[in-house]
């Protein structure tokens, strides 16, 4: 006799108990079931299974706001002590800023191939320059102006001796930060290359351009120096509008396999969807998920930036182009279900570039704003719980992370005062140096 939790028994009992006599007789005949095989035990029913599933989903939603091992409340202290880099900072508008461990000898004439890596601030500006500062002393270590024929918009440090830069000239340039030597370059975009993304294991790379294209590559033999690795182009995706954000992530239901290849996630202008692409056997669309809570096709925003949580790479936070204030949404990669949806209170207009960065402990994130304020958003409530302000003006670029064991935030401003302009980089730390 079938067990009481046999799926056929459950269905037959549901049909019998709800009076579907004709359907029940056809079902019994098809499967060869007899009346004595359908017990009256109601401890397990289709309804109870559905209720258990509903409760399980609710528990998963509750879990979603406790990303960082119960660190669901905004963690205190947070970086709020400001230091402004000396006036050797760029005099032009700053377009991108980041922090990475780089192997930079004290002198440009020092050709030593091995030099201990140190944390460095990397900034690009409208004068085409790429500047590298020692994070601890703020000493200007290098200035490279020859990497691109136009300003650099995006940058990724592959390791301590290899930088990837994307510029308004549409080129992806591979260079050595210490010497400025160009190792390789690719001209796969006809207009601005605005975004570079790498997978967590540094095996895959993607670029997004304002030629309405996204290119994907694999990275082979990435070693400690700049001479061992190669790029292989996997394919190109063409869109009807410009892509805005790109990210590699693995949907939660695909993480069980050790050989899982991440998905490439893309957002684009005039679309509320996130587009998911598989890399193999060919670069092709695997799914798309609508960020519009109403699920309709009326376009009122798009995803301008998105970042994975730093604790488990399990949750995705998206910053939108919503006017007049940026909104954020949190979801799991590969899911339509929005776990958080709230305003950041950060003003923006149609020409703004929304940027967000998780705090390293996962208790919240930072976002920029056109009013010169960096806002700290508590994840569990979606509330603004911290505000950092330098001067009036736009926050143009940001970085948040851990540097030598301490939490830091680096921001770049375009400031206006007394009828003039002041472009500066601010480092925010937990306390005064």
PDB file of C-alpha atoms in Angstrom, residues 2 38 78 126 196 211 223 246 366 396:
ATOM      1  CA  UNK A   2       1.363   3.469  -0.830  1.00  0.00           C
ATOM      2  CA  UNK A  38      -6.704   6.147   0.071  1.00  0.00           C
ATOM      3  CA  UNK A  78      31.270  53.821  11.351  1.00  0.00           C
ATOM      4  CA  UNK A 126      38.798  64.606 -16.587  1.00  0.00           C
ATOM      5  CA  UNK A 196      34.194  46.989 -15.894  1.00  0.00           C
ATOM      6  CA  UNK A 211      27.587  51.880 -27.845  1.00  0.00           C
ATOM      7  CA  UNK A 223      49.412  35.044 -11.917  1.00  0.00           C
ATOM      8  CA  UNK A 246      26.992  44.925 -14.842  1.00  0.00           C
ATOM      9  CA  UNK A 366      26.478  53.946   1.615  1.00  0.00           C
ATOM     10  CA  UNK A 396      31.029  61.971  -8.002  1.00  0.00           C
TER      11      UNK A 396
END
